[in-house]
mmCIF file of C-alpha atoms and ligand atoms in Angstrom:
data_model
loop_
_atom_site.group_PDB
_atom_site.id
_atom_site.type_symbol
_atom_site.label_atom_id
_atom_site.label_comp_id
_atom_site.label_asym_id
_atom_site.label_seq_id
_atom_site.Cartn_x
_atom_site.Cartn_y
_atom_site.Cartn_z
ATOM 1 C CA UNK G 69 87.577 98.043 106.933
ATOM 2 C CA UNK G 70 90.420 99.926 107.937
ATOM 3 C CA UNK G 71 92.879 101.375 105.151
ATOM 4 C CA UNK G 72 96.451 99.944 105.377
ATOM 5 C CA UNK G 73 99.118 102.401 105.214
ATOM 6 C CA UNK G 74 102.919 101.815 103.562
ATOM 7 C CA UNK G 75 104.741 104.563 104.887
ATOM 8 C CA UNK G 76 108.560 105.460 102.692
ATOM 9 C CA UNK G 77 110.498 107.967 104.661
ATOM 10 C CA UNK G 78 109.307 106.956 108.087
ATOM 11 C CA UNK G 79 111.845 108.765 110.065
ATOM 12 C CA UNK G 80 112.300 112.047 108.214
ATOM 13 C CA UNK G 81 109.701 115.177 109.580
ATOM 14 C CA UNK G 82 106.580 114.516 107.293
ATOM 15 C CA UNK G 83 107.144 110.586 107.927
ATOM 16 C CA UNK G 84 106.802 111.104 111.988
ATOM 17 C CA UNK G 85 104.202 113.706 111.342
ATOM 18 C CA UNK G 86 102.338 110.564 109.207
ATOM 19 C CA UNK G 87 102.146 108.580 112.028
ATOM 20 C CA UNK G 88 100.909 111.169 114.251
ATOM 21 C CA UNK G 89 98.047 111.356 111.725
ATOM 22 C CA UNK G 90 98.006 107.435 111.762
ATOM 23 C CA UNK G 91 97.511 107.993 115.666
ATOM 24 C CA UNK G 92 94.842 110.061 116.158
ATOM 25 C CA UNK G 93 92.375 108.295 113.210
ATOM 26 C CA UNK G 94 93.543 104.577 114.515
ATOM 27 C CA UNK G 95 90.239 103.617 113.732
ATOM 28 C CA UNK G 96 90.180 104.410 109.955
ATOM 29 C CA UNK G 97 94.214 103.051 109.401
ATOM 30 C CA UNK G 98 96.539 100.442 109.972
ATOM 31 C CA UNK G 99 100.049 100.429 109.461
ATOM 32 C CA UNK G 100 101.343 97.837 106.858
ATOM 33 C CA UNK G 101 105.042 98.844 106.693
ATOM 34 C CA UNK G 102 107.766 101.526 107.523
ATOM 35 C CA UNK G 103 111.034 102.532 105.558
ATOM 36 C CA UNK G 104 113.870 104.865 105.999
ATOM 37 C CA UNK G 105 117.515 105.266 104.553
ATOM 38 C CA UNK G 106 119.925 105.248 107.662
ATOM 39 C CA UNK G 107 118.250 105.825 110.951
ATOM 40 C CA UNK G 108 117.700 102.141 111.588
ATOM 41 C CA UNK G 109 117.583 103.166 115.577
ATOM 42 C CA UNK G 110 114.219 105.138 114.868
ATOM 43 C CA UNK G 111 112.868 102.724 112.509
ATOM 44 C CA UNK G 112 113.708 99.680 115.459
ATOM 45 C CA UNK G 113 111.079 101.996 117.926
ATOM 46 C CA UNK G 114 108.562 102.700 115.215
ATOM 47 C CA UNK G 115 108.365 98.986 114.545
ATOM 48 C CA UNK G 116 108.272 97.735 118.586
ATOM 49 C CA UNK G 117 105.421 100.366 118.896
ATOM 50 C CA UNK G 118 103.042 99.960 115.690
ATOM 51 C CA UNK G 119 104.477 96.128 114.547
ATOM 52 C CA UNK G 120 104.297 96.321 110.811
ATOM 53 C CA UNK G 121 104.117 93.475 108.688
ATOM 54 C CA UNK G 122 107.360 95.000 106.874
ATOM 55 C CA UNK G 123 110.383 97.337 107.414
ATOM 56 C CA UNK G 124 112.812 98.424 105.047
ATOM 57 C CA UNK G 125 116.206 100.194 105.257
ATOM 58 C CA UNK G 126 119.260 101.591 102.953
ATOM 59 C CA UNK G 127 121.546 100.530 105.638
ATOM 60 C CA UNK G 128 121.659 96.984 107.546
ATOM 61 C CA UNK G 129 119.304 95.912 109.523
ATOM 62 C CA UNK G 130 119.558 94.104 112.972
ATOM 63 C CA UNK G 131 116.132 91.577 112.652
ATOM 64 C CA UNK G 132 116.775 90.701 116.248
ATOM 65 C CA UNK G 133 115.579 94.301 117.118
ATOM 66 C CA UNK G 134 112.175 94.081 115.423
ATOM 67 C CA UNK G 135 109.275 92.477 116.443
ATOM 68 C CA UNK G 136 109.148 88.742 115.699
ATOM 69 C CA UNK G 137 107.924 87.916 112.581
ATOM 70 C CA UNK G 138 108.525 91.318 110.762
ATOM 71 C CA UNK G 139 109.524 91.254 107.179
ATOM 72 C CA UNK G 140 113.242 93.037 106.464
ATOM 73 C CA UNK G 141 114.876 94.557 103.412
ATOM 74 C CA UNK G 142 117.752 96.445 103.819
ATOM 75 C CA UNK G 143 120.417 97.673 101.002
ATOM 76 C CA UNK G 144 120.439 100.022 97.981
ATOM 77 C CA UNK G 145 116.995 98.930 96.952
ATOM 78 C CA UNK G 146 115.128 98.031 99.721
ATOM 79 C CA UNK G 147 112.383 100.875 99.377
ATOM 80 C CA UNK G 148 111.467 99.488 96.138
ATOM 81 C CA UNK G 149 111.509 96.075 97.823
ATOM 82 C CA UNK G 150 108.825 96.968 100.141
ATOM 83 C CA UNK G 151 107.186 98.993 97.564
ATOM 84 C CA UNK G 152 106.714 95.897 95.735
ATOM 85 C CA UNK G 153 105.776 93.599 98.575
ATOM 86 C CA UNK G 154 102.971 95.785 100.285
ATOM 87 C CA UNK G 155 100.012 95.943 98.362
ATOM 88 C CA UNK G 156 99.307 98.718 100.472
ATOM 89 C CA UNK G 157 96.202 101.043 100.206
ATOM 90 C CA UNK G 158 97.771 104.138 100.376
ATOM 91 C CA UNK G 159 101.341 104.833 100.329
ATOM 92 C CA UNK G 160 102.731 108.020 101.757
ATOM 93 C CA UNK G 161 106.523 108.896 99.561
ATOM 94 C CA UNK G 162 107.770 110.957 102.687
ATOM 95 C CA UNK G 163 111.371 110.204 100.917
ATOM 96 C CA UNK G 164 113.623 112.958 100.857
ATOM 97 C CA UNK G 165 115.249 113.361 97.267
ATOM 98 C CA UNK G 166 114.919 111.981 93.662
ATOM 99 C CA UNK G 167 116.285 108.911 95.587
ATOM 100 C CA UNK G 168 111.833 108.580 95.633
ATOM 101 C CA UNK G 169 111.801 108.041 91.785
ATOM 102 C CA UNK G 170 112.343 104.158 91.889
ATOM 103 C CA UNK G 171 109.830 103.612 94.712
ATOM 104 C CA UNK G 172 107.384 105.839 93.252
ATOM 105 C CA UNK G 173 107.344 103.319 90.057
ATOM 106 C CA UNK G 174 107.345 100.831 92.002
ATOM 107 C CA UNK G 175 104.100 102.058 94.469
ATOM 108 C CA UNK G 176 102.376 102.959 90.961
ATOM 109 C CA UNK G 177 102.371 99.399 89.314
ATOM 110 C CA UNK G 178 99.677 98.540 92.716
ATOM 111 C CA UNK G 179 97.156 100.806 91.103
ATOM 112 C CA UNK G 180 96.452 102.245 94.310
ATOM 113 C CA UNK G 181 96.574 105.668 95.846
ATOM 114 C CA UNK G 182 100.076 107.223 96.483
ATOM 115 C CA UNK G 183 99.825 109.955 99.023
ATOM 116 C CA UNK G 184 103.625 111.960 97.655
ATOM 117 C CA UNK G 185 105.240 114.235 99.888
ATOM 118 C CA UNK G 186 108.508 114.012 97.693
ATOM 119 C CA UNK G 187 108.244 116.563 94.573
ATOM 120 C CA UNK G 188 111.897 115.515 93.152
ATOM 121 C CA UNK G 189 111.011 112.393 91.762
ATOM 122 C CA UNK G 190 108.003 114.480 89.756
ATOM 123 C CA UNK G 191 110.341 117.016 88.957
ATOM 124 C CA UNK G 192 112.461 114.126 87.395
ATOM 125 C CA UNK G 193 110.337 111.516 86.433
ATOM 126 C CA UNK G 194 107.951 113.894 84.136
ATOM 127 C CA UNK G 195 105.845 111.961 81.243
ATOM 128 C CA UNK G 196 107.426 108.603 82.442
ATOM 129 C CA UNK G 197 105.366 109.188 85.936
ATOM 130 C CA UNK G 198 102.253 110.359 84.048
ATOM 131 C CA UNK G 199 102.307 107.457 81.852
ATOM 132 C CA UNK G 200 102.843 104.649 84.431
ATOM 133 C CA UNK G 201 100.017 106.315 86.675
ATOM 134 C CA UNK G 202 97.823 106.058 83.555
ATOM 135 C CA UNK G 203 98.635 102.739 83.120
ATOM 136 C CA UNK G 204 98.264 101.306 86.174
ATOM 137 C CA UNK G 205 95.464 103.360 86.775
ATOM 138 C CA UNK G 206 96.978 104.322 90.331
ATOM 139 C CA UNK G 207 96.276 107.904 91.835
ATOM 140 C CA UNK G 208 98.444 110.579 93.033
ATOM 141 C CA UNK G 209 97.437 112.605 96.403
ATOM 142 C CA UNK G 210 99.324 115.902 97.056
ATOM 143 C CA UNK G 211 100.999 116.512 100.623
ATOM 144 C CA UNK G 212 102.980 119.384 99.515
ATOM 145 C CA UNK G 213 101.262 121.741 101.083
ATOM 146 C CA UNK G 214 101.228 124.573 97.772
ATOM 147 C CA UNK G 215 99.632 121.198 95.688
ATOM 148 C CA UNK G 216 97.557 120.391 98.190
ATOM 149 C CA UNK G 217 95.670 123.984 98.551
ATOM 150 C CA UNK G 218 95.952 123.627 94.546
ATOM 151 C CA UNK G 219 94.445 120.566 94.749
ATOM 152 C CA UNK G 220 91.574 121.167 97.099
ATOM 153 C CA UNK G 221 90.977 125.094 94.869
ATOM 154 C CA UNK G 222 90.816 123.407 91.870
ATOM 155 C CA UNK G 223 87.426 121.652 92.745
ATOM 156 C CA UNK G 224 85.883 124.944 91.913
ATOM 157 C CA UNK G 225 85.183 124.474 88.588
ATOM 158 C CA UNK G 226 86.422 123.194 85.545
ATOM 159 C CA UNK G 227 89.865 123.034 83.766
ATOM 160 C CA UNK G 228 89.466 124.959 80.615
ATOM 161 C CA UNK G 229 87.863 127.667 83.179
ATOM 162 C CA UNK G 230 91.273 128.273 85.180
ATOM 163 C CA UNK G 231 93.693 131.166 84.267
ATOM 164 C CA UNK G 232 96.686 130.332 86.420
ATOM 165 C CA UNK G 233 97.870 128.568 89.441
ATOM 166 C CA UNK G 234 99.415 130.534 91.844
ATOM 167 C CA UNK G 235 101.905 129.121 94.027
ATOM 168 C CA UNK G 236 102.959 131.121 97.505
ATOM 169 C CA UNK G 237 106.399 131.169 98.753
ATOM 170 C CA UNK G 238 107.110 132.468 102.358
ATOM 171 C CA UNK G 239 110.541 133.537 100.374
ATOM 172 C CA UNK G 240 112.252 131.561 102.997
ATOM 173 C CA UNK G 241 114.586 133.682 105.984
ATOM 174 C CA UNK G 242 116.299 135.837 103.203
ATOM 175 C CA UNK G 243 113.790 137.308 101.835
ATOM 176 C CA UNK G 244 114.530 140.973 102.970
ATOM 177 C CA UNK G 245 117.910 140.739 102.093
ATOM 178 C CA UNK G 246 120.043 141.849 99.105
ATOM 179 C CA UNK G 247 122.282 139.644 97.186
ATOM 180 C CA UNK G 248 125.313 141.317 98.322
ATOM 181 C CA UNK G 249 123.808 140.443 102.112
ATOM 182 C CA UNK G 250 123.309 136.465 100.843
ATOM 183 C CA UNK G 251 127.359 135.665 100.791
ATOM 184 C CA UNK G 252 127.728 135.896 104.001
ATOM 185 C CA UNK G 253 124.730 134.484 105.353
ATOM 186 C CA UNK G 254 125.429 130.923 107.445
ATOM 187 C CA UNK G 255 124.348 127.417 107.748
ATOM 188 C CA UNK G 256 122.314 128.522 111.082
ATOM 189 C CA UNK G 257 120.502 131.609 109.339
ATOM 190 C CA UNK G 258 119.982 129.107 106.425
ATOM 191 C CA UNK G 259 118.210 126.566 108.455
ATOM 192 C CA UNK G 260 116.335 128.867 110.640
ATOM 193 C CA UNK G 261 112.805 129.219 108.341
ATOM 194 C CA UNK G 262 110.560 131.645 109.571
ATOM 195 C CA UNK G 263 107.009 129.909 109.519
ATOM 196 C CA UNK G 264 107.582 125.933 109.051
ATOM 197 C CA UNK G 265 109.704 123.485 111.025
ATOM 198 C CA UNK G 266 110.624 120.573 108.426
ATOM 199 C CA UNK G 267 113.604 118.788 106.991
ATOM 200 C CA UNK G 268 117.080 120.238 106.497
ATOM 201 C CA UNK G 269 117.109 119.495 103.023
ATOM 202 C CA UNK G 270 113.579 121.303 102.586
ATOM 203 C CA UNK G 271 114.556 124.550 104.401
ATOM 204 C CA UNK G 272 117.724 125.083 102.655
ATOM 205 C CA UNK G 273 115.856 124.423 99.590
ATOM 206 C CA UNK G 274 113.697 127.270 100.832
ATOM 207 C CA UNK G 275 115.977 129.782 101.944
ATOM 208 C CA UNK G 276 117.891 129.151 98.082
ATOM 209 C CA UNK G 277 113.905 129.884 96.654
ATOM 210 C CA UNK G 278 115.007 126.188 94.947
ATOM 211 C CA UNK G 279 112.385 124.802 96.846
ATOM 212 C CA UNK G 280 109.909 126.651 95.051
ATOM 213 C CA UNK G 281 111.062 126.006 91.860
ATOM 214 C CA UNK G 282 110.382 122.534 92.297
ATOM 215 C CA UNK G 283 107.316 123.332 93.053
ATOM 216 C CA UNK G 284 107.052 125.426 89.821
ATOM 217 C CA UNK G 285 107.626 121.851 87.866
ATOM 218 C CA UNK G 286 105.793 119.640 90.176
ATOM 219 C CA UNK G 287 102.622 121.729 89.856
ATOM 220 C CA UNK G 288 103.180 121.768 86.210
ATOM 221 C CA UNK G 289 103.346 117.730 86.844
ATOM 222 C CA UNK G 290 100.657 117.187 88.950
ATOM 223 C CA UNK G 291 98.277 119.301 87.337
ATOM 224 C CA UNK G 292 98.916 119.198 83.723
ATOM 225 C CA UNK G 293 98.810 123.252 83.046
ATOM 226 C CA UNK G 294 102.264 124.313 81.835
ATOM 227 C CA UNK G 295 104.458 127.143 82.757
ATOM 228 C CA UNK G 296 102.824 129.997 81.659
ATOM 229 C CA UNK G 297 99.689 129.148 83.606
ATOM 230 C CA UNK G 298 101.847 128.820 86.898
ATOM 231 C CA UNK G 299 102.624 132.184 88.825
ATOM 232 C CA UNK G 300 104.401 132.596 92.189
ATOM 233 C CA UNK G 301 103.605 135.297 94.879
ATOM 234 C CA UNK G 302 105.808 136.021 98.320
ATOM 235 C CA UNK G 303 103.279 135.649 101.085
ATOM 236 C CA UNK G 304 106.076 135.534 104.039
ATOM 237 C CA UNK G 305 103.168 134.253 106.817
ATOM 238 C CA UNK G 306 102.352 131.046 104.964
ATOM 239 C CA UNK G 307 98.880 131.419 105.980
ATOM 240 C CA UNK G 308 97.428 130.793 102.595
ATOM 241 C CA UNK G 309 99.301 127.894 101.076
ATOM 242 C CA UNK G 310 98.101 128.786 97.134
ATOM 243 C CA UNK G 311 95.471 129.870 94.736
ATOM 244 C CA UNK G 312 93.522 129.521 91.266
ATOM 245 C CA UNK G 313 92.264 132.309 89.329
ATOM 246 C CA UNK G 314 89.679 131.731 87.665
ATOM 247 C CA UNK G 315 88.708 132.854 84.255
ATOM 248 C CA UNK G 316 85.796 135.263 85.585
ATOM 249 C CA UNK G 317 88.579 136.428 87.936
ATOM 250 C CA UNK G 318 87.800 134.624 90.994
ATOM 251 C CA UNK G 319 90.129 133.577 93.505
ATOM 252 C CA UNK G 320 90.063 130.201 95.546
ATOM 253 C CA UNK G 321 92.454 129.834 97.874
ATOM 254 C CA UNK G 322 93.379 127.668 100.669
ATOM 255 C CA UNK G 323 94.489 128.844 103.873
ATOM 256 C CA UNK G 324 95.274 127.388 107.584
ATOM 257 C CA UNK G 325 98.031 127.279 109.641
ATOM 258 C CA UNK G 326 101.135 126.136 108.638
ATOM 259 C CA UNK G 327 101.273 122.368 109.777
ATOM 260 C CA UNK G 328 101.866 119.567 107.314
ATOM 261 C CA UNK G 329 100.034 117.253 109.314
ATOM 262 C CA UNK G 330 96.558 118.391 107.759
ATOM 263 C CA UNK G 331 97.815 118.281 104.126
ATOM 264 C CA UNK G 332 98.914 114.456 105.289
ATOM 265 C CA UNK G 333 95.988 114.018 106.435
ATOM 266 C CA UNK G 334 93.513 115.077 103.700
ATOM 267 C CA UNK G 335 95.517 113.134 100.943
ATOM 268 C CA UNK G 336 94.825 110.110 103.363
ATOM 269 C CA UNK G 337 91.024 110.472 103.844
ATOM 270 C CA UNK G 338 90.444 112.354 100.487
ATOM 271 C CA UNK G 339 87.699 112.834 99.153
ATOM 272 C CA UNK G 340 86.409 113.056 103.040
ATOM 273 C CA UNK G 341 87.304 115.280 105.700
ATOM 274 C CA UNK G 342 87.971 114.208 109.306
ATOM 275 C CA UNK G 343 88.486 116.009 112.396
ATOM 276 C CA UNK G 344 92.700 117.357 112.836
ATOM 277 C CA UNK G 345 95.179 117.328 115.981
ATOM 278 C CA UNK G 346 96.016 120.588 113.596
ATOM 279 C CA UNK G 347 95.026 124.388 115.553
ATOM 280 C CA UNK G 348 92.371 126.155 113.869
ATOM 281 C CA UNK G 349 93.234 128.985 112.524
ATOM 282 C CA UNK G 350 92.052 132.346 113.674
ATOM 283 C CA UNK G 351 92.125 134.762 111.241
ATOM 284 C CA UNK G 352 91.395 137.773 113.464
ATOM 285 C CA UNK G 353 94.678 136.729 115.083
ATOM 286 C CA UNK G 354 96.593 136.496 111.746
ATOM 287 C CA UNK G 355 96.843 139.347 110.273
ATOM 288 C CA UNK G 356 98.777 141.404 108.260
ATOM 289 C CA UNK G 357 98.865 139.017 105.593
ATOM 290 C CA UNK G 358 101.104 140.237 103.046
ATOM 291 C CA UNK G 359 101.612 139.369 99.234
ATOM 292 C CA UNK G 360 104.771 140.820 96.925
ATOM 293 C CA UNK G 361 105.548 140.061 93.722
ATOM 294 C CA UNK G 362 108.723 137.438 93.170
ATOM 295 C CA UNK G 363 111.286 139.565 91.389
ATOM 296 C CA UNK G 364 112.564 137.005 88.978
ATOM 297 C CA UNK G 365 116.123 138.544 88.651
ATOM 298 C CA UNK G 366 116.136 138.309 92.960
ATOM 299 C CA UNK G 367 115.537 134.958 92.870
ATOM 300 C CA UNK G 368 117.656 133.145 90.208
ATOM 301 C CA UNK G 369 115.931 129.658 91.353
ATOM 302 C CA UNK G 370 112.659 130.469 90.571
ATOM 303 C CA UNK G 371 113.649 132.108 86.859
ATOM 304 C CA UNK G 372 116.233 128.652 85.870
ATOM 305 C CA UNK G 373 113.244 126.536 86.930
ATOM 306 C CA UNK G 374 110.781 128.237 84.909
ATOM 307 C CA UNK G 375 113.088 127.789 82.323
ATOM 308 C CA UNK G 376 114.053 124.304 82.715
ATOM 309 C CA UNK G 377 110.341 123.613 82.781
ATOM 310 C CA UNK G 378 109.586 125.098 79.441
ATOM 311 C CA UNK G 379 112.582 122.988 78.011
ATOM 312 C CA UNK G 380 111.378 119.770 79.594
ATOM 313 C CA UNK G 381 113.120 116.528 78.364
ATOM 314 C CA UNK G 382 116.307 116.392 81.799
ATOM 315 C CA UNK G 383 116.492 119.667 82.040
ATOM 316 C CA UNK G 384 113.995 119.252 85.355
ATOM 317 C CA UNK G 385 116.112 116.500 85.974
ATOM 318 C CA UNK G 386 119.179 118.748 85.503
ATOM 319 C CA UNK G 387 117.913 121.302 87.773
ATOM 320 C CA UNK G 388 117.231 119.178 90.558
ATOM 321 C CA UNK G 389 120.356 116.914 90.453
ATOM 322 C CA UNK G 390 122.562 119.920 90.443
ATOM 323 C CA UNK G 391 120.603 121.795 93.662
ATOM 324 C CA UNK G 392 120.808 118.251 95.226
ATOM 325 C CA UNK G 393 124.366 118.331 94.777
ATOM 326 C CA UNK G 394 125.387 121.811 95.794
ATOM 327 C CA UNK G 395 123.223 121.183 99.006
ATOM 328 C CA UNK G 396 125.531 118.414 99.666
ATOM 329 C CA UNK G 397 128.660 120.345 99.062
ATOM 330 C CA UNK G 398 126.957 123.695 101.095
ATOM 331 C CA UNK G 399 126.042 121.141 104.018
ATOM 332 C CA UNK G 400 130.011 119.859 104.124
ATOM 333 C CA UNK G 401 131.046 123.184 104.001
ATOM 334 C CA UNK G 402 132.780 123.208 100.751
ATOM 335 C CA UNK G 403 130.524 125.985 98.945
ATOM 336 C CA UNK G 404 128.580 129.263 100.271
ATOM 337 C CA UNK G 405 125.221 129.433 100.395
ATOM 338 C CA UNK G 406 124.998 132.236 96.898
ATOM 339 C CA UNK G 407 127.302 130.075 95.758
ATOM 340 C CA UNK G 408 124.019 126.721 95.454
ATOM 341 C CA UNK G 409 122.132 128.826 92.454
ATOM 342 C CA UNK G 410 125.368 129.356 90.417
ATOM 343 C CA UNK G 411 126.132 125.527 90.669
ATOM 344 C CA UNK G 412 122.489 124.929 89.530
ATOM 345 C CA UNK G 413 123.446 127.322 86.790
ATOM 346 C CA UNK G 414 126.594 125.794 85.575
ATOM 347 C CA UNK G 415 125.095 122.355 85.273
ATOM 348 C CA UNK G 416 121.997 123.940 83.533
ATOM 349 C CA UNK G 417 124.244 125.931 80.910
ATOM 350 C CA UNK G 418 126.822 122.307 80.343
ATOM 351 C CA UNK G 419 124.691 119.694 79.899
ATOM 352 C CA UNK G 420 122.390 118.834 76.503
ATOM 353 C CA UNK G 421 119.123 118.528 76.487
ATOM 354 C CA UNK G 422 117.499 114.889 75.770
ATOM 355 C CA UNK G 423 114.248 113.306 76.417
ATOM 356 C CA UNK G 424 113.424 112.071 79.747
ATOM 357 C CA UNK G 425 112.080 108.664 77.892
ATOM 358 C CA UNK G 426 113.699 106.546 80.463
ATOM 359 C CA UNK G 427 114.928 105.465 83.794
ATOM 360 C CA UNK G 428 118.330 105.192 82.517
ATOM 361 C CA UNK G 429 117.980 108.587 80.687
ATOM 362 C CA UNK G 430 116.895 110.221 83.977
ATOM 363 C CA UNK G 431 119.664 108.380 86.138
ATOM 364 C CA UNK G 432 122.059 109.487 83.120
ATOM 365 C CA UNK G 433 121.101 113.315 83.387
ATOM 366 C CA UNK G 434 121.207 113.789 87.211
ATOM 367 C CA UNK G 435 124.471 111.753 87.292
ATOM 368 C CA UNK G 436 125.644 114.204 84.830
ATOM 369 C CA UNK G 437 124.364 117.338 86.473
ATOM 370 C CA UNK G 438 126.279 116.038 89.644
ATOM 371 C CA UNK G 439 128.921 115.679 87.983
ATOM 372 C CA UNK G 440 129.082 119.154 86.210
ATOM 373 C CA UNK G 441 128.150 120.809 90.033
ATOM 374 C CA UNK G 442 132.006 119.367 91.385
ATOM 375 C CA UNK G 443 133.491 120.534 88.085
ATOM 376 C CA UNK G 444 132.324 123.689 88.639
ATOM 377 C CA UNK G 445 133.629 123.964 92.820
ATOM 378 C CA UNK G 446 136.531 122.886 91.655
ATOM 379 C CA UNK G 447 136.977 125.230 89.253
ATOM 380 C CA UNK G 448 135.485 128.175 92.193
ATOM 381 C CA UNK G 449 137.941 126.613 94.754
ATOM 382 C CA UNK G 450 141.113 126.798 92.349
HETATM 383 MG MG1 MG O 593 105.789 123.132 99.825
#
């Protein structure tokens, strides 16, 4: 029986990259649906070639330009909309944002497996996450490709036997510069990543080092260890995508090259392995490979979400709202790029702590951190 496959976020980089995966193992999936937020012209040729069951869109959709037959939701909620009416057995979250955090509930209540590229809506959704997955028994796969080496290390041995996770970080195209250096950097530099081609979203978050604080909080989520059993090291040729030390001192890490299509597809045929379109990696080919410590006062991002991890409750929330923000505002060309980490800032230092007991107290928070992110560019930009 083949597995049928709900993919959120069709249109976005991992989302194409999915169906490549989908492609080249046609005889172990099936495609049950496809979703995106605004690029209804992609989704129209996705559907005409695979003909799902369902499509879904943020923005309208013209039925006339799917296959007969096909199921449509379009508006605000239609992601949760298909979420709910594909009882799919896996869905990939390829969503970009904490935009996921609805659809992830939603994909959880089938009691299936989620396959989540998206680490926002972890980052946000916290307990409220863990306790839905418990309760619906459903099971979260790692794309990411730090929680996915994670992941696969941490069949090694036991929990109580691990000493820390540790998380690499390519430390983006910035790395060898100083903060004076950053202010002037531009969108261009920003967006140009040195090892992995993805999202623009997901390589500014990089070149900021915000990227990897999220991962800070969504390893935290996914793996239940808290912060001070999370490290981060700068390994700038994203060769080995993370580690776990051991308690005897052992390390187990994870390496290939840099190509999100294998993490894809391992949370799909997990626990098996399959052959990949991926290139092997040739490690007589790869080297150096370098490691350097991440200088916490260097890189602001990865010290506020360290801290906004210990204080839990929004403050994740908090975190990511504001950086979601201030990426808007750097993207429209209202703030610098050194100026993303002192918006995160601001927003962290304004708003109160609470617990994250709720979908309302989570919408609440990241409204608020928002909100606190233009106060603060106003206030730069008097
Ligand atoms: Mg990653």
């Amino acid at each position: 029986m083949k597995k049928e496959v709900l993919l959120l976020g069709s249109t976005g980089s991992i989302g194409t990259q999915t169906l490549d995966v989908l492609k080249a193992h046609a005889d172990r999936f099936s495609l049950l649906g496809l979703s995106c937020r605004s690029d209804v012209e992609t989704l129209y040729r996705q559907a005409n070639e695979w003909k799902p069951k369902f499509v879904a869109a943020e923005a309208p959709i013209d039925e006339t330009r799917l296959p007969a037959g096909t199921v449509a939701f379009s508006g605000m909620d239609a992601a949760v909309k298909i979420a709910e009416a594909a009882d799919a057995d896996v869905t990939v979250l390829a969503i970009s944002g904490y935009a996921a955090l609805l659809p992830l509930l939603a994909a959880i209540r089938h009691g299936k497996r989620i396959a989540i590229a998206n680490k926002e809506s972890l980052v946000c959704g916290g307990a409220l996450v863990d306790a839905a997955l418990k309760a619906y028994g459903a099971a979260l796969l790692p794309i990411d490709s730090e929680q996915s080496a994670i992941f696969q290390c941490l069949q090694n041995g036991g929990r109580d036997e691990v000493k820390r996770l540790i998380l690499t970080a390519s430390g983006g195209p910035f790395f060898r510069k100083t903060r004076e250096e950053l202010k002037n950097v531009s969108l261009d530099d920003a967006l140009n990543h040195p090892t992995w081609r993805m999202g623009r979203k997901i390589t500014l978050d990089s070149a900021t080092l915000m990227n990897k604080g999220l991962e800070i909080i969504e390893a935290s989520r996914l793996f239940q260890f808290d912060a001070d059993h999370i490290s981060v090291l700068i390994h700038p040729q994203s060769i080995v995508h993370s580690m776990v030390e051991y308690r005897d001192g052992t390390i187990m890490a994870n390496l290939s090259k840099p190509d999100m299509r294998l993490p894809i597809q391992y949370a799909l045929t997990y626990p098996a392995r399959a052959e990949s379109v991926c290139r092997p990696l040739s490690l007589d080919l790869e080297h150096p490979l370098e490691f350097y410590p991440a200088d916490l006062d260097r890189f602001r991002a990865i010290r506020m979400a360290y801290d906004a991890l210990r204080s839990d409750g929004v403050m994740p929330t908090v975190y990511n709202g504001a950086n979601e923000r201030a990426a808007e505002l750097y993207f429209a060309g209202n703030i610098g790029f050194a100026d993303i980490e002192n918006c995160v800032e601001a927003a962290l230092n304004t708003i109160e702590n609470r617990p994250a007991d709720s979908v309302e107290a989570i919408a609440a928070a990241d409204a608020a951190a928002r909100y606190a992110v233009d106060r603060f560019v106003k206030m730069l930009n008097r």
